[in-house]
PDB file of C-alpha atoms in Angstrom:
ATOM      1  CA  UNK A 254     -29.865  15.350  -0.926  1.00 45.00           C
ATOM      2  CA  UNK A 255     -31.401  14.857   2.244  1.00 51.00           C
ATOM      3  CA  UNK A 256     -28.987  14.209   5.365  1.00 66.00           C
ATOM      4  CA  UNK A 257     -28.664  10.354   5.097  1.00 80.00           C
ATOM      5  CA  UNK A 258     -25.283   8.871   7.017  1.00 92.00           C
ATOM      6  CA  UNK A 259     -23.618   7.109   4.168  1.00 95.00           C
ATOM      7  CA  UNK A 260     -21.574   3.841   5.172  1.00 95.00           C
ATOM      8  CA  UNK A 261     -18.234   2.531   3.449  1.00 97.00           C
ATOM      9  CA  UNK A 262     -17.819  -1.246   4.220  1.00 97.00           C
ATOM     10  CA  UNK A 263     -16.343  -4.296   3.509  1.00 98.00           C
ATOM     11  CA  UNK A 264     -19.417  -5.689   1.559  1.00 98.00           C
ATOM     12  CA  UNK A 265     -21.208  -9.151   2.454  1.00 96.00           C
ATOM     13  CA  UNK A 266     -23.311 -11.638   1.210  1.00 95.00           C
ATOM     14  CA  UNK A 267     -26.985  -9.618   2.666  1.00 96.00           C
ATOM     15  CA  UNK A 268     -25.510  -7.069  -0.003  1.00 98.00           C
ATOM     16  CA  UNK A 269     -26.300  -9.526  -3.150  1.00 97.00           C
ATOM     17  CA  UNK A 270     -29.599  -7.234  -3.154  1.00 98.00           C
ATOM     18  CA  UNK A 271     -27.588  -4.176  -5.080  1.00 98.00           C
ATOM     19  CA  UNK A 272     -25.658  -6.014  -7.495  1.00 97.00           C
ATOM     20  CA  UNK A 273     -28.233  -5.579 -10.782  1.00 96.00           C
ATOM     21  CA  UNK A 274     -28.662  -1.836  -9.501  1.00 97.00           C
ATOM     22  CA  UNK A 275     -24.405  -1.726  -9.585  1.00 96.00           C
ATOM     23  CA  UNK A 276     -23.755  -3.385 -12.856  1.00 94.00           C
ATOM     24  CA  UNK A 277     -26.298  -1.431 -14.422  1.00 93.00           C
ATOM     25  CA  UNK A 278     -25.099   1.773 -13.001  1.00 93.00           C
ATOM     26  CA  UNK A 279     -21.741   0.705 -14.274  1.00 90.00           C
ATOM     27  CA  UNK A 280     -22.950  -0.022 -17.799  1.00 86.00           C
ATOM     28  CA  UNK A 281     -25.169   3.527 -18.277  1.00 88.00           C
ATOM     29  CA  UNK A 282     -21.930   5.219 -16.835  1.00 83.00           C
ATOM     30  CA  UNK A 283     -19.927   3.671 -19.148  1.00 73.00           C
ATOM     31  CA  UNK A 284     -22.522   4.690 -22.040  1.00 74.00           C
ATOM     32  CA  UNK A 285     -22.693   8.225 -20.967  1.00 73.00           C
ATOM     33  CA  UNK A 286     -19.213   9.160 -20.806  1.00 68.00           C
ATOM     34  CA  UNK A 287     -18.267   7.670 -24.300  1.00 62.00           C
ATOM     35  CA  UNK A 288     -16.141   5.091 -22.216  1.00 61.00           C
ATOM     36  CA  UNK A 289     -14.752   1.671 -22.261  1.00 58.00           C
ATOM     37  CA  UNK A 290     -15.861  -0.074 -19.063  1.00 63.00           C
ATOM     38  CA  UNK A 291     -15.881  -3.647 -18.973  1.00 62.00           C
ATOM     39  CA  UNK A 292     -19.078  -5.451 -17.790  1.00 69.00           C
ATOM     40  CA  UNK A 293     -18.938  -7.646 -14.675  1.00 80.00           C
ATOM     41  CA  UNK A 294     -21.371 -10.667 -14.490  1.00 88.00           C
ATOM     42  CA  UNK A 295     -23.559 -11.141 -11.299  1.00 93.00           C
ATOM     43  CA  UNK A 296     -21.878 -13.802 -10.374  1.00 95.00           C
ATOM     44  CA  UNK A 297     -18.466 -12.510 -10.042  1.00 93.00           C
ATOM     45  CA  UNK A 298     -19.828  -9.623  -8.292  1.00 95.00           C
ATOM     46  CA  UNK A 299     -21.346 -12.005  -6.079  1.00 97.00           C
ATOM     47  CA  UNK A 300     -17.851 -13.834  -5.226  1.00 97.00           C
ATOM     48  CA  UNK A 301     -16.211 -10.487  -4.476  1.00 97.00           C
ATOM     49  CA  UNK A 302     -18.811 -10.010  -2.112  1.00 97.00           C
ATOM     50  CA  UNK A 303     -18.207 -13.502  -0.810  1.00 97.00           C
ATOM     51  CA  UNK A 304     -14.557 -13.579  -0.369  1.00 97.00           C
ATOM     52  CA  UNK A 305     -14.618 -10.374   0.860  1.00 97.00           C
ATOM     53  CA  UNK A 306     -13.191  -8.684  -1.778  1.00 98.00           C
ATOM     54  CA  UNK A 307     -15.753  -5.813  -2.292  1.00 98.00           C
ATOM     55  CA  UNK A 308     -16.491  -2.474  -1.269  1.00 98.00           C
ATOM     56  CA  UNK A 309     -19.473  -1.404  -0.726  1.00 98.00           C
ATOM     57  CA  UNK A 310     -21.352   2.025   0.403  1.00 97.00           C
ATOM     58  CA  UNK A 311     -24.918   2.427   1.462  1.00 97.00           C
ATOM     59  CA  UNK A 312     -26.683   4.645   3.232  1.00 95.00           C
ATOM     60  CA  UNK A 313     -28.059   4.505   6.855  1.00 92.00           C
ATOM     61  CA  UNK A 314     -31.518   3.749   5.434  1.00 94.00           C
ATOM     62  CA  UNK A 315     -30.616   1.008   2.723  1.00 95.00           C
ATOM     63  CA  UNK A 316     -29.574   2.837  -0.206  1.00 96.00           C
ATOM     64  CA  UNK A 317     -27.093   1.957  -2.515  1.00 98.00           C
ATOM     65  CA  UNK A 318     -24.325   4.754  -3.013  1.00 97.00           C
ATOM     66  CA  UNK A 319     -21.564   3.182  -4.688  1.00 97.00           C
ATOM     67  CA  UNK A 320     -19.074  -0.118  -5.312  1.00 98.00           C
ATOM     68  CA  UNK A 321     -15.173  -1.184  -5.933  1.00 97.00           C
ATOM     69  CA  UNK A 322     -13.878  -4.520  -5.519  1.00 97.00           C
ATOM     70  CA  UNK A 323     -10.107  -6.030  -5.658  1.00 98.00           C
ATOM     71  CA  UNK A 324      -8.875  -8.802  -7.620  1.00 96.00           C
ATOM     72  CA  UNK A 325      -5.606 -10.779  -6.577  1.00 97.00           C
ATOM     73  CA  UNK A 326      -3.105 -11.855  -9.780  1.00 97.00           C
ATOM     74  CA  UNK A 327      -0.227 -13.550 -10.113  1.00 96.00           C
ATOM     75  CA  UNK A 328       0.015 -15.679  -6.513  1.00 95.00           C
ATOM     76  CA  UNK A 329      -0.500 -12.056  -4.515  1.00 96.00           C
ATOM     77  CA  UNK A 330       1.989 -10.633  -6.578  1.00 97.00           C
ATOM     78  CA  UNK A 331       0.105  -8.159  -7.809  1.00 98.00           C
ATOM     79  CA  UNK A 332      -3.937  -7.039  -6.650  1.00 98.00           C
ATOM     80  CA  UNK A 333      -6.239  -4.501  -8.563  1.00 96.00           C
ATOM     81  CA  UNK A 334      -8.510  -1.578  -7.536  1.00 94.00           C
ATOM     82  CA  UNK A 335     -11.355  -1.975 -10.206  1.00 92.00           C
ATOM     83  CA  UNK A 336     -14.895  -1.252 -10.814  1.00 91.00           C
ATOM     84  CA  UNK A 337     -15.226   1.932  -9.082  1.00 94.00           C
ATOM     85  CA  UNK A 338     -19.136   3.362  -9.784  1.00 95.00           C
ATOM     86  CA  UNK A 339     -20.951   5.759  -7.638  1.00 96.00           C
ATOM     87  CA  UNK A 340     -25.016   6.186  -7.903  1.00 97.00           C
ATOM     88  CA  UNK A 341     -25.435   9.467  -9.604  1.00 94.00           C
ATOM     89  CA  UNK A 342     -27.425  11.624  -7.063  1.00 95.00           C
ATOM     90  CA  UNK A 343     -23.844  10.836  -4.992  1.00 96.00           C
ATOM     91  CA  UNK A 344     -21.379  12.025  -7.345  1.00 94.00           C
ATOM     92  CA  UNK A 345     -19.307  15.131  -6.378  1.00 92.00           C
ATOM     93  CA  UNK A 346     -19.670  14.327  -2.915  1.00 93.00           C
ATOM     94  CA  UNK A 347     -16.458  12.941  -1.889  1.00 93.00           C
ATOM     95  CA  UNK A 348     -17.992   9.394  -1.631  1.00 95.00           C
ATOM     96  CA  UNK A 349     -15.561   8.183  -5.304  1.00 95.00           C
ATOM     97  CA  UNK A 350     -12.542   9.249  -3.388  1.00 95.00           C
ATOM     98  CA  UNK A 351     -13.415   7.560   0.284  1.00 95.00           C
ATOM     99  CA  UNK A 352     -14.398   4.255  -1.297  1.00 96.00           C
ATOM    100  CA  UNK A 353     -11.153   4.587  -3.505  1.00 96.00           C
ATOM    101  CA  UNK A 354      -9.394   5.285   0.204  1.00 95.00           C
ATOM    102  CA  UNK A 355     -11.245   2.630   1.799  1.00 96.00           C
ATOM    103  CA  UNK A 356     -10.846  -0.101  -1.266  1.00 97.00           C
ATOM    104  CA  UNK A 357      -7.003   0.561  -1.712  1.00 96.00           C
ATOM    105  CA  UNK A 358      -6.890   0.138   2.281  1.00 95.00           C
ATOM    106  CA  UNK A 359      -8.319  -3.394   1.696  1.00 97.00           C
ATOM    107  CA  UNK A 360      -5.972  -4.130  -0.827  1.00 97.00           C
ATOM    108  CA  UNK A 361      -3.247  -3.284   1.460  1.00 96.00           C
ATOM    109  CA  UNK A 362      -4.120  -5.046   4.730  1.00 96.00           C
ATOM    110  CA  UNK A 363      -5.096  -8.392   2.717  1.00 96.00           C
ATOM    111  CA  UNK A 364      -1.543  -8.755   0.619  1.00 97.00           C
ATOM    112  CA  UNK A 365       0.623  -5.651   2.236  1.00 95.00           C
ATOM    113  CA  UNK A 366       3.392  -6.430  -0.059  1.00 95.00           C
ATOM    114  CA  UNK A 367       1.782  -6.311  -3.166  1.00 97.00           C
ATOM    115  CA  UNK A 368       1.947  -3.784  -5.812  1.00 97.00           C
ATOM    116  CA  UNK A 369      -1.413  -2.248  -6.367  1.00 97.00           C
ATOM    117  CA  UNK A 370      -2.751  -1.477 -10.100  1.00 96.00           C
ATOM    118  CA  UNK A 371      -5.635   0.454 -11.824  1.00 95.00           C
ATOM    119  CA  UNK A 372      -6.027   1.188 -15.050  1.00 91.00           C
ATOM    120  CA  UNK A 373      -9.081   3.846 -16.530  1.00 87.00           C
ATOM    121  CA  UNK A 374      -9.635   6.154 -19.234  1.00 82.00           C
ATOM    122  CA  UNK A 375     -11.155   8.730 -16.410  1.00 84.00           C
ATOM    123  CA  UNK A 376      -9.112  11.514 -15.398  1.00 88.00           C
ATOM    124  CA  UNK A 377     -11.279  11.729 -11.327  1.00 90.00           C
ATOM    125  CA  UNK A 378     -10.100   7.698 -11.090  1.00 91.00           C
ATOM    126  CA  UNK A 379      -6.307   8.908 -12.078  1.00 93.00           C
ATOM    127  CA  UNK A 380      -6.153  12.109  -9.715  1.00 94.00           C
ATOM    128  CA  UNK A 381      -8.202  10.085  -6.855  1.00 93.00           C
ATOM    129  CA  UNK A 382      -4.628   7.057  -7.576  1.00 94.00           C
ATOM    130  CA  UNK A 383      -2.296   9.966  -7.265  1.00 93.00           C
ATOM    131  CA  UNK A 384      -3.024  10.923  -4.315  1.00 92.00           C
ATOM    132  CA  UNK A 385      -2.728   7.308  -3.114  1.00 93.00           C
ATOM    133  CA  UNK A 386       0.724   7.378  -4.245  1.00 93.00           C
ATOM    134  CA  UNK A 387       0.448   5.480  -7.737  1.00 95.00           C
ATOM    135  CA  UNK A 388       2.178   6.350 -10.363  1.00 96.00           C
ATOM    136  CA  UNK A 389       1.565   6.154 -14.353  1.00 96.00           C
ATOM    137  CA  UNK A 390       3.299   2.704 -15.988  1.00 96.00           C
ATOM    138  CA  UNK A 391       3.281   0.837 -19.148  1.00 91.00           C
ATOM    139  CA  UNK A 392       1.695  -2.357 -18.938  1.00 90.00           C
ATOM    140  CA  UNK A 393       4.286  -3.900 -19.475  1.00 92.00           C
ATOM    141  CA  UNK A 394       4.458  -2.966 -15.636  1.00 94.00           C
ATOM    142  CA  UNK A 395       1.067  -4.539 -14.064  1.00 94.00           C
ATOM    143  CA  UNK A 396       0.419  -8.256 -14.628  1.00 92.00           C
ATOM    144  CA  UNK A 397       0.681 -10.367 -17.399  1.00 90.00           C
ATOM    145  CA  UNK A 398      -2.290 -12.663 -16.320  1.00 90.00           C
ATOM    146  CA  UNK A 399      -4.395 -13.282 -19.197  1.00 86.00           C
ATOM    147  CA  UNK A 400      -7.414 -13.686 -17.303  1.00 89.00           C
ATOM    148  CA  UNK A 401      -6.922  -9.593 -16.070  1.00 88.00           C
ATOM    149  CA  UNK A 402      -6.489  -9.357 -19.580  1.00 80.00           C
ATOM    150  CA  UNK A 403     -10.461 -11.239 -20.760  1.00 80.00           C
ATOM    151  CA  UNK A 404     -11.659  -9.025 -18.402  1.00 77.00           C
ATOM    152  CA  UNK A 405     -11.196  -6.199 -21.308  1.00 78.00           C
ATOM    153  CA  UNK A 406     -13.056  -8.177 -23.906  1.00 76.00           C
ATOM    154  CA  UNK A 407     -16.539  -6.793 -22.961  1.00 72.00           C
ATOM    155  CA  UNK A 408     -14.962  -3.183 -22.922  1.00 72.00           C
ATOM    156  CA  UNK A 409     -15.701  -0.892 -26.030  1.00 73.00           C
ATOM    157  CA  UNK A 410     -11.690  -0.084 -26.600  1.00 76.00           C
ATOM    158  CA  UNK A 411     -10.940  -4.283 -26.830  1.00 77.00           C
ATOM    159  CA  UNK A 412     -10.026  -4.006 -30.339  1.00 78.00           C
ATOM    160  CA  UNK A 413      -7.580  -1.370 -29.738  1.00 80.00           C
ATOM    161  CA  UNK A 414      -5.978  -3.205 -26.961  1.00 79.00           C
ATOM    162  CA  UNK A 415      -5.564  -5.930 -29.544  1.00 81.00           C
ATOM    163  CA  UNK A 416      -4.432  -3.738 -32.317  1.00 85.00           C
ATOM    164  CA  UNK A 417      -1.524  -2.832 -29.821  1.00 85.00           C
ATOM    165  CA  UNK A 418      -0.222  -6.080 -28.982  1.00 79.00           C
ATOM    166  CA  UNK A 419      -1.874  -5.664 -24.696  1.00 75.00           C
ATOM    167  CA  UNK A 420       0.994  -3.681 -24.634  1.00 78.00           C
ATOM    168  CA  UNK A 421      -1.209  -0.270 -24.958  1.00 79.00           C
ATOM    169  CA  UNK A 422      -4.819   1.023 -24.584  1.00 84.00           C
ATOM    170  CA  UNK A 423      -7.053   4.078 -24.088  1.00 77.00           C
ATOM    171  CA  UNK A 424      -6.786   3.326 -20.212  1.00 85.00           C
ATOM    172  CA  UNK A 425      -3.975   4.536 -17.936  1.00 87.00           C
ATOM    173  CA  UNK A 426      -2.435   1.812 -15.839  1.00 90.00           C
ATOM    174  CA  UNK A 427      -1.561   2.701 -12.461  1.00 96.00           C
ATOM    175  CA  UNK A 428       0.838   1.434 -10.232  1.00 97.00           C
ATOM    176  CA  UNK A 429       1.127   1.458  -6.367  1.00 96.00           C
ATOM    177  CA  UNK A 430       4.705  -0.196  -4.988  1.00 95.00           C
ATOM    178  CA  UNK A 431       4.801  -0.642  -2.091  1.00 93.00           C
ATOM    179  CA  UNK A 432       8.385  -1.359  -1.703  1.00 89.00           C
ATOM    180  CA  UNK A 433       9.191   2.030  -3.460  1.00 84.00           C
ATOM    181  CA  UNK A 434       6.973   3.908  -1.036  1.00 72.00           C
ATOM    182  CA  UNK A 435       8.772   2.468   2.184  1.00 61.00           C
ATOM    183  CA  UNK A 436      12.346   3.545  -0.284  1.00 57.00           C
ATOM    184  CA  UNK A 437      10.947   6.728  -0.436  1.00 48.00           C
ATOM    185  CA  UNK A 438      10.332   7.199   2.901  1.00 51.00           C
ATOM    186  CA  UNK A 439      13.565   5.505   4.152  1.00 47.00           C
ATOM    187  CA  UNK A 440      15.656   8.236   2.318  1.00 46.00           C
ATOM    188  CA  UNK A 441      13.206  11.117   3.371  1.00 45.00           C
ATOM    189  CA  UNK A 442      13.999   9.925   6.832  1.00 47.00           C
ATOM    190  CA  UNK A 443      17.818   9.943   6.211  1.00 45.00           C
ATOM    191  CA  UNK A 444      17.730  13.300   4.645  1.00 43.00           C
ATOM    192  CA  UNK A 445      15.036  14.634   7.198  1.00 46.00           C
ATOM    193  CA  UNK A 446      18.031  13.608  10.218  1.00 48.00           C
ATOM    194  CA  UNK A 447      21.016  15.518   7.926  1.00 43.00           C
ATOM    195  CA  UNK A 448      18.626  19.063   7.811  1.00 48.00           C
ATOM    196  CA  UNK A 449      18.178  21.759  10.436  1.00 45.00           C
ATOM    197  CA  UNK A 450      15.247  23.973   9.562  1.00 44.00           C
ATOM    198  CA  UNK A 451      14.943  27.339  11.413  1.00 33.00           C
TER     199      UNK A 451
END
């Protein structure tokens, strides 16, 4: 790969350009790894884009690298990290995990008090969320929203998802609380002051 600056962005409406190359990246990704990925129409990738809801990373000279987006549910309650695809001549680069970074860094800034969800079937997606701090749920746990929900129809798994009630799938859900995390590090703190380390 020749030495190309890559940039991780908010995306914007001059980036309307990429969105065939993205959802067809996202479809032959989802074909080669025996995976359920559901399709995304141009025009919702479009509003993403407008509402600023999209992440987007190109390189210096125009090239698309990769894509992730965030959907809101629920009034805020709850916001998604979905659609995470990187070109392939990018993958194994570190560019998955910085546009995961960068996209769940979105999420937080736009509704910092709501709990952040993914779900996927692909174990780089679920290590990429644990380092974030989420942690596996049911779905029982993420939002009940039945548009999330019709999202999954165009996914290969659907009928499973069915067959289980939406209460179980091939995919993982993911959960980030924030209200956990600032627990978590409320007690740390506590302990941290009752320690003496030599």
């Amino acid at each position: 790969m020749e030495e190309d600056c890559i940039v991780i962005r908010i995306a914007r409406l001059s980036d309307m350009e990429y969105i065939n190359e993205i959802i067809l990246e996202t479809e032959k990704s989802a074909i080669a790894r025996g995976i359920g990925i559901a399709r995304r129409s141009p025009e919702s990738i479009h509003l993403y884009m407008k509402e600023r809801k999209a992440i987007i990373a190109v390189t210096a000279s125009g090239e698309w690298v990769g894509f992730s987006y965030i959907s809101v549910w629920e009034n805020g309650r709850f916001v998604s990290n979905s659609g995470l695809i990187v070109a392939p001549r990018f993958r194994h680069t570190g560019v998955a995990q910085a546009i995961k970074e960068r996209v769940f860094k979105l999420a937080r800034e736009q509704y910092p008090h709501a709990q952040i969800f993914s779900i996927t079937s692909g174990m780089a997606v679920m290590k990429m969320n644990t380092k974030l701090g989420f942690e596996p749920v049911t779905y029982q746990e993420i939002t009940h929203d039945p548009k999330f929900w019709e999202g999954c129809k165009s996914c290969a798994n659907h009928s499973i998802l069915l067959q289980k009630g939406l209460c179980n799938c091939l995919c993982t859900a993911m959960l980030f609380d924030p209200d956990k995390i600032e627990n978590h590090k409320a007690k740390e703190t506590l302990v941290n002051q009752h320690l003496r380390i030599a």
